[in-house]
Short mmCIF file of C-alpha atoms and ligand atoms in Angstrom, two decimals:
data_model
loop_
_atom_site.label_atom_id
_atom_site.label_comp_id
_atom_site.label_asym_id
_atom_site.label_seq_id
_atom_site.Cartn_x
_atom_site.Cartn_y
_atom_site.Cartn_z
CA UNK A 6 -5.65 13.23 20.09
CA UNK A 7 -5.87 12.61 16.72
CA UNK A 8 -8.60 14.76 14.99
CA UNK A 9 -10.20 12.08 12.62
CA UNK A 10 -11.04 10.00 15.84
CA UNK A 11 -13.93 12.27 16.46
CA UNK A 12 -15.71 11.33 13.06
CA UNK A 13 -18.54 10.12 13.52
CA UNK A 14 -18.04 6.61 12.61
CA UNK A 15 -15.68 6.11 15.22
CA UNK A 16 -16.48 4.19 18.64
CA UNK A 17 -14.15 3.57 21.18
CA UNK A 18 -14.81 1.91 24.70
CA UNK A 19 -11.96 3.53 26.45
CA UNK A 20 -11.25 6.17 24.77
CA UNK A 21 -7.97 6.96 27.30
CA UNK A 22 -6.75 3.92 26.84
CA UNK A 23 -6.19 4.35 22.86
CA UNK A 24 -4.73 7.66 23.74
CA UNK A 25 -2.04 5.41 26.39
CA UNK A 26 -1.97 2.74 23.70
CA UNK A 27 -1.05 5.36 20.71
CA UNK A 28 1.61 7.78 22.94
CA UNK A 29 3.51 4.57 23.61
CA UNK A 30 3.60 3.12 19.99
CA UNK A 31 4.72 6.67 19.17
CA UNK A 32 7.56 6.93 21.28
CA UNK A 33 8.68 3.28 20.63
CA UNK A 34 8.72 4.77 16.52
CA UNK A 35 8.07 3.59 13.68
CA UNK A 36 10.89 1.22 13.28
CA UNK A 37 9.51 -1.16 15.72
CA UNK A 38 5.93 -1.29 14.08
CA UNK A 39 4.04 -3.84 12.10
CA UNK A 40 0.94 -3.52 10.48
CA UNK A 41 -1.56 -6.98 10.12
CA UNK A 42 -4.57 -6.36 8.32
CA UNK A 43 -7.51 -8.63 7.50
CA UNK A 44 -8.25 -8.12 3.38
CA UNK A 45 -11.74 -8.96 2.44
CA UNK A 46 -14.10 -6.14 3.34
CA UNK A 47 -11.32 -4.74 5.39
CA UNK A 48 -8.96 -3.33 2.94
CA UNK A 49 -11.91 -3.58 0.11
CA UNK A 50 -14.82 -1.75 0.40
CA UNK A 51 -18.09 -3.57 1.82
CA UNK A 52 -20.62 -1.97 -0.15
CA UNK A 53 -20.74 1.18 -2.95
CA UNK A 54 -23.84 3.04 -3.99
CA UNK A 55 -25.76 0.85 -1.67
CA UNK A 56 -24.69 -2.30 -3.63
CA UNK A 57 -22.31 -4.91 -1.84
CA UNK A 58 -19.10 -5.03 -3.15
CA UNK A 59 -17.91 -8.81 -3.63
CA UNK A 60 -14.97 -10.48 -1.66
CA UNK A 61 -12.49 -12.57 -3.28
CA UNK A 62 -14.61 -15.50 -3.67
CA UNK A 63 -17.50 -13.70 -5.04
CA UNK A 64 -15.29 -12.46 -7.29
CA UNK A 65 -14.98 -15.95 -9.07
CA UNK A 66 -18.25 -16.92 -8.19
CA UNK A 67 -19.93 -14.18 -10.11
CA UNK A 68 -17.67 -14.86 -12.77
CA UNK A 69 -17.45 -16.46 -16.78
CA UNK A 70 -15.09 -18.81 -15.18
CA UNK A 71 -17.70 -21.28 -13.52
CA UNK A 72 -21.40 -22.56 -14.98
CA UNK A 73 -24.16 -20.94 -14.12
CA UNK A 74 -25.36 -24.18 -12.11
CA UNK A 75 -22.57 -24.28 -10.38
CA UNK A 76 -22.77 -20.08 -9.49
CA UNK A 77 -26.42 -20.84 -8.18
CA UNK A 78 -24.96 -23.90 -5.42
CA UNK A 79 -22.34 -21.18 -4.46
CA UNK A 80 -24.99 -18.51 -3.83
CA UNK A 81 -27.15 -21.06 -1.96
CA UNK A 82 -23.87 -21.62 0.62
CA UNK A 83 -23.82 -18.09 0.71
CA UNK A 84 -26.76 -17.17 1.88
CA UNK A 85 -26.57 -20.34 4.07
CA UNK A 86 -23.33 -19.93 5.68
CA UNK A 87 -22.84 -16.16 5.99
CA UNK A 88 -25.62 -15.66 8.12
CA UNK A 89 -23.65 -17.83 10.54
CA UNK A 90 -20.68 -16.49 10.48
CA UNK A 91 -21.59 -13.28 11.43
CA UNK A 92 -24.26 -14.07 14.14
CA UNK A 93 -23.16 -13.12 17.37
CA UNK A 94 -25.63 -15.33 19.39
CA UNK A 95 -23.51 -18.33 18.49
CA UNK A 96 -20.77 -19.32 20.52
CA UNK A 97 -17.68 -19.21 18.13
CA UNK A 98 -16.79 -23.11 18.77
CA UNK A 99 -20.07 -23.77 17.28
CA UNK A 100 -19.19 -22.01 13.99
CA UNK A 101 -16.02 -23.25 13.52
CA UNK A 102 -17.30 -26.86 11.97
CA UNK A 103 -19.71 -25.32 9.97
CA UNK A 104 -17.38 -22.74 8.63
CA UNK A 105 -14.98 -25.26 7.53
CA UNK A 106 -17.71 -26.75 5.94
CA UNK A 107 -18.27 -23.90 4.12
CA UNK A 108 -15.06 -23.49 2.80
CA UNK A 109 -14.42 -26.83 1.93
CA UNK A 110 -17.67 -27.26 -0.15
CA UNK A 111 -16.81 -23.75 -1.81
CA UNK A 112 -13.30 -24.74 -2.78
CA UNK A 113 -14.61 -28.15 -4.00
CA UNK A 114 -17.36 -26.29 -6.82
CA UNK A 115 -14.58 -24.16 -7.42
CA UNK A 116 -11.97 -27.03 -8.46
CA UNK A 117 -14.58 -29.03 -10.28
CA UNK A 118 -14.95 -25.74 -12.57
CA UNK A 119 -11.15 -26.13 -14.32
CA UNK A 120 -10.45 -22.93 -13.61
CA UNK A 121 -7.55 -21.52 -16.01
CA UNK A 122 -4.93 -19.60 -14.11
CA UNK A 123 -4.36 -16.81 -17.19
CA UNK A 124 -8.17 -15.86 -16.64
CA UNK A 125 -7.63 -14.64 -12.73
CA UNK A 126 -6.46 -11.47 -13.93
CA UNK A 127 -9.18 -10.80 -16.30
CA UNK A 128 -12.12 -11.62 -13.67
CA UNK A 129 -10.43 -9.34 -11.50
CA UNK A 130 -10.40 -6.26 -13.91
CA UNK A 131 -13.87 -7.08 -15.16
CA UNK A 132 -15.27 -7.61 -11.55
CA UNK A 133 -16.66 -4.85 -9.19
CA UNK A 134 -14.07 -5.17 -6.07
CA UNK A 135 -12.83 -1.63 -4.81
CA UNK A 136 -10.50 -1.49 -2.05
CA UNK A 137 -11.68 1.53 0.19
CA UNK A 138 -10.91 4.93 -0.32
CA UNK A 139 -7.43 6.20 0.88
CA UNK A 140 -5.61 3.15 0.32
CA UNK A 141 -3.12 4.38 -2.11
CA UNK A 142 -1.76 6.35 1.30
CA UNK A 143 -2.16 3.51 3.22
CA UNK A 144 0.06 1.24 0.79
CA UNK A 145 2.12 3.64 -0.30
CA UNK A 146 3.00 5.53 2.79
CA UNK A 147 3.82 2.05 4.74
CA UNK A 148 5.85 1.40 1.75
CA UNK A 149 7.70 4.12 2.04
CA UNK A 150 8.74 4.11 5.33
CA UNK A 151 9.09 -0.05 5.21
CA UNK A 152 7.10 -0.69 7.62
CA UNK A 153 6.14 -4.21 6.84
CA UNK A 154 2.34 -4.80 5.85
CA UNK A 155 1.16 -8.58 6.35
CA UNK A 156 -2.17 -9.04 4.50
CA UNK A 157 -3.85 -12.09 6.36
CA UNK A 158 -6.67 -13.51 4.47
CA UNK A 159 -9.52 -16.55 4.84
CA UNK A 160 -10.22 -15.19 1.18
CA UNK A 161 -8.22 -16.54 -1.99
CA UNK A 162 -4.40 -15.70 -1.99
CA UNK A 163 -4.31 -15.45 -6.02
CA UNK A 164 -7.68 -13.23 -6.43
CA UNK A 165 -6.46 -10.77 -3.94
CA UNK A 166 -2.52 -10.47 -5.08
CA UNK A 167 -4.64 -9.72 -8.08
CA UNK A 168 -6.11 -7.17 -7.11
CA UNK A 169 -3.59 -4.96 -4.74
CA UNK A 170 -1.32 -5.76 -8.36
CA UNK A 171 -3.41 -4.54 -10.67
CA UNK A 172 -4.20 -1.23 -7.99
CA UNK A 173 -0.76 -0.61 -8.25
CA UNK A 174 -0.25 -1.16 -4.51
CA UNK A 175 1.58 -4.51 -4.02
CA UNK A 176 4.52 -3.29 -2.68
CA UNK A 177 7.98 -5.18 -1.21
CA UNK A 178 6.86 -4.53 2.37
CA UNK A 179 3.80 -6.40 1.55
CA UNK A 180 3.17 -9.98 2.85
CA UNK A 181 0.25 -11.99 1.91
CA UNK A 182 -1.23 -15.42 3.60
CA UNK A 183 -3.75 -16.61 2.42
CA UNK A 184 -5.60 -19.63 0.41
CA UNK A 185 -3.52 -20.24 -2.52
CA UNK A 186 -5.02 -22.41 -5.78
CA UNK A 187 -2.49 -25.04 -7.03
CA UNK A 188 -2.71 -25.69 -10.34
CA UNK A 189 -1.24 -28.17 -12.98
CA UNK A 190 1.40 -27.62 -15.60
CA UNK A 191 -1.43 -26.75 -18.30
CA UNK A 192 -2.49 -24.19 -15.69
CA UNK A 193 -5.68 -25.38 -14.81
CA UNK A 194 -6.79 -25.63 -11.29
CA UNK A 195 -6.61 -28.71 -9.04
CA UNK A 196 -6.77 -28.31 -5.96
CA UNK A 197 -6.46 -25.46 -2.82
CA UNK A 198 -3.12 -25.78 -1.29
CA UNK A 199 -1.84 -26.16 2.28
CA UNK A 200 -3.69 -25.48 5.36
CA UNK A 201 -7.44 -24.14 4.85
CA UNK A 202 -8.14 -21.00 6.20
CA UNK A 203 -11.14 -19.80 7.54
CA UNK A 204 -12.44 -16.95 9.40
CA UNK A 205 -11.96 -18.27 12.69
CA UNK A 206 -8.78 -20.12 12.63
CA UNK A 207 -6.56 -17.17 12.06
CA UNK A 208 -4.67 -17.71 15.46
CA UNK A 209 -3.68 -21.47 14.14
CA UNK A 210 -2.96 -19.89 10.47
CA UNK A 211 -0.64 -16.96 12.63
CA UNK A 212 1.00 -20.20 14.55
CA UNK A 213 2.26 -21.84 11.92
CA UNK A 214 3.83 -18.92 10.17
CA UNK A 215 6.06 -18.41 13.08
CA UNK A 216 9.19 -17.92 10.68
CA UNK A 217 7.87 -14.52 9.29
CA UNK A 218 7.04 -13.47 13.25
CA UNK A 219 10.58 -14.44 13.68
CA UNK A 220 11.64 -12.14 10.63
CA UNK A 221 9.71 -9.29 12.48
CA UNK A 222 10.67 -9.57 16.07
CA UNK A 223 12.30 -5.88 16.65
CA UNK A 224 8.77 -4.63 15.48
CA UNK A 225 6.53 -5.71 18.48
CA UNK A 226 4.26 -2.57 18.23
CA UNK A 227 1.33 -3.94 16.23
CA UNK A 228 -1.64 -2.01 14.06
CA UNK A 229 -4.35 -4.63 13.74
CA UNK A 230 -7.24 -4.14 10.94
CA UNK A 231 -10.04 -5.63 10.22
CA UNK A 232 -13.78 -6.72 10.24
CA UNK A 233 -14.70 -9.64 12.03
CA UNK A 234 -13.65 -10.70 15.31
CA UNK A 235 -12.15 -14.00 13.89
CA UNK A 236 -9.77 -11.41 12.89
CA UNK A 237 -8.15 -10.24 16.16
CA UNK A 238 -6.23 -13.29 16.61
CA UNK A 239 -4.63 -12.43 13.26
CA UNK A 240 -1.55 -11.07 15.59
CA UNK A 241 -1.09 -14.35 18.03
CA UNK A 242 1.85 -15.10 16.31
CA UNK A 243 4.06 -11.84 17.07
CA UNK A 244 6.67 -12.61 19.15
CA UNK A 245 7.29 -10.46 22.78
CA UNK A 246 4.23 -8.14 21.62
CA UNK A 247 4.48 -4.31 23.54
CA UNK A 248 1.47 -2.63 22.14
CA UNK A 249 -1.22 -3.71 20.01
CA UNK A 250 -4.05 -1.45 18.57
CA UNK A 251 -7.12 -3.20 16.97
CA UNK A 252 -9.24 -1.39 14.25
CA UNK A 253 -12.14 -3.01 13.62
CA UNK A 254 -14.99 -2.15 10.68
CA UNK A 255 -18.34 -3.02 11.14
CA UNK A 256 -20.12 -3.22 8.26
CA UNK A 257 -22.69 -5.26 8.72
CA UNK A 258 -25.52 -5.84 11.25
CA UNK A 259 -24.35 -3.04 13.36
CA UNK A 260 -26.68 -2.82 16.47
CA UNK A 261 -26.44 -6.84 17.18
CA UNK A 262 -22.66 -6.74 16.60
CA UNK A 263 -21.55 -3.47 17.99
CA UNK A 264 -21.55 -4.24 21.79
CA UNK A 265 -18.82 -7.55 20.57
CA UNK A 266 -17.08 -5.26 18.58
CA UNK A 267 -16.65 -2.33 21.36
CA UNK A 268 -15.87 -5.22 23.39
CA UNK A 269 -12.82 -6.49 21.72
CA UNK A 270 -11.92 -3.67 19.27
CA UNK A 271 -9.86 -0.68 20.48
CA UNK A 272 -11.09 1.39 17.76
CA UNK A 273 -14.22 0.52 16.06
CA UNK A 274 -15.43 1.84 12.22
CA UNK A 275 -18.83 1.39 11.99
CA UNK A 276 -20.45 1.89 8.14
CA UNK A 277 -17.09 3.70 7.31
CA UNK A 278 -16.03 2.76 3.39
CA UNK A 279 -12.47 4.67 3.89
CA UNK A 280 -8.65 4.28 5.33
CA UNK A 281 -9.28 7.75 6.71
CA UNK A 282 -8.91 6.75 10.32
CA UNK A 283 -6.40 4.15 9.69
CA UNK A 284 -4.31 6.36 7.42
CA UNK A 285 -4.65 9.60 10.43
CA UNK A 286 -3.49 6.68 12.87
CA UNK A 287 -0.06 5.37 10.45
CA UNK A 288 0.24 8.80 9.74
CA UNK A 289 0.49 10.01 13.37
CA UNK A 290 2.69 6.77 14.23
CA UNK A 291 4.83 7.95 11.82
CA UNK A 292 5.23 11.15 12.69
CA UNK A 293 3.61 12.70 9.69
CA UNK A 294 0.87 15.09 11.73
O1 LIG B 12 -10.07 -11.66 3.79
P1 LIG B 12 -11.06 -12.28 4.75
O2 LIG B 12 -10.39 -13.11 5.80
O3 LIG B 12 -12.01 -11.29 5.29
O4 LIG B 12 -11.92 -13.30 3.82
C1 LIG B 12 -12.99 -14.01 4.27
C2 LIG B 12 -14.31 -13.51 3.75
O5 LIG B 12 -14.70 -14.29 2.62
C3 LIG B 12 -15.43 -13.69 4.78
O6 LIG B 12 -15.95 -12.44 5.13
C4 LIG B 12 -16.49 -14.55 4.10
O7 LIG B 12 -17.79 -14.03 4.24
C5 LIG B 12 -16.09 -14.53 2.65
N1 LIG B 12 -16.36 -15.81 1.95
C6 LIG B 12 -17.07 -15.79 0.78
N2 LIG B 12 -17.32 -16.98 0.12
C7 LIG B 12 -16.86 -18.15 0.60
C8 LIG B 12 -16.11 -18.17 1.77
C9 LIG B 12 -15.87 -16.96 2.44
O8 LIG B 12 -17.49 -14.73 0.33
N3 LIG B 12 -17.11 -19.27 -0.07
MG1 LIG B 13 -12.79 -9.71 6.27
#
């Protein structure tokens, strides 16, 4: 097995069955694997130093961009809303109208702020993101042996490209969906476009993007990241699927969550800031161990 999976971060219900699931992705190869990974939290770290690290929309909200009024209402739907989405008492169909609600209200402060496209950059090299440690390899090594890497975000589509730009990591193989910002010829922001999407809608999002699937369907071995269970529907859209292996972190509220997360992760992180498992995993799938 693969050494790092005896960290001690790592959980795994069946620990066999990620053995079966790994042996068969392996000797399918490389050229028939996809990687879908969540962003926020999943590819960035979740806290640093004992500090939470911000996700793409905290990124704005904390920023020069908006007044300080209007950084106050977003904190208030914060500590509202989050709270919700990651209690695991509440039946998922519940959250769904709420979360939407959520969203919608954030996007709507945001708009109302005139938010200048030329100043994304800026908040993003003046804020505190980090993606987690070991992602150069993660980028770079997928890159290299173009294997394609769809980044599939409820966060903000322009923040994000951003920040995987400005880390040096946003490579061709890279894919990103996401919420984009549509703005007006002066470059001001107007308005959120397309579909929303939320944290537990990623199955619809996946649905509707079933030309990239289509793009992708000699790769039906799948490596699945990320850090809430609205996440593993992130692959529904993969067309005649073999093998799937889900990585899940869980940062937050670990002894409520972890059961769910054993549950319905194959591999679960739990208070681990790195790529170190993911990167042993592509490396292993790629035959580099
Ligand atoms: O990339 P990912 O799908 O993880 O992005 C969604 C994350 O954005 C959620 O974890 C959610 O807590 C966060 N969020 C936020 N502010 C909002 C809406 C969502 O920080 N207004
Ligand atoms: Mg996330």
């Amino acid at each position: 097995m693969i050494p790092e999976l005896s960290n001690a971060s790592v959980f795994m219900k069946d620990p066999q069955r990620v053995q079966e699931i790994l042996e068969s992705m392996l000797k399918a190869g490389s050229n028939t694997l996809q990687v879908i990974s969540d962003f926020d939290m999943t590819l960035t770290r979740f806290a640093y130093n004992g500090k939470r690290c911000p996700t793409c929309h905290n990124i704005v909200e904390h920023s020069s961009l908006i007044s300080s009024d209007c950084t106050e209402k977003l904190k208030e739907l914060l500590n509202y809303y989050y709270p919700i989405e990651i209690d695991s008492s509440r039946p998922v169909e519940e959250k769904i109208p709420l979360m939407v609600e959520w969203w919608t209200k954030a996007h709507k402060l945001l708009v109302d702020q005139r938010i200048k496209k030329d100043m994304l950059a800026v908040v993003v090299r003046e804020s505190e993101v980090m993606l987690r440690e070991g992602y150069q390899l993660f980028f770079n090594h997928l890159h290299e042996h173009s294997i394609p890497l769809l980044i599939f975000s409820a966060g903000i589509g322009d923040i994000l490209e951003e920040i995987i730009l400005q880390a040096g990591v946003f490579h061709s193989n890279v894919k990103v969906f996401s919420n984009y910002m549509d703005f007006d010829e002066t470059g001001l922001l107007t308005a959120f476009k397309g579909e929303l999407i939320h944290i537990y809608n990623k199955r619809e999002g996946a649905l509707l993007n079933t030309g990239h699937f289509q793009e992708l369907r000699t790769r039906p071995n799948v490596l699945l990241l990320g850090d809430s269970l609205g996440d593993l529907n992130m692959a529904d859209g993969v067309q005649d699927m073999e093998n799937i292996l889900k990585i899940g972190f869980l940062n937050d509220k670990v002894e409520e969550r972890k059961q769910s997360y054993l549950d319905t992760y194959d591999v679960v992180l739990v208070k681990d800031e790195t790529m170190e498992v993911p990167n042993a995993i592509m490396l292993y799938l790629t035959g580099n161990k």
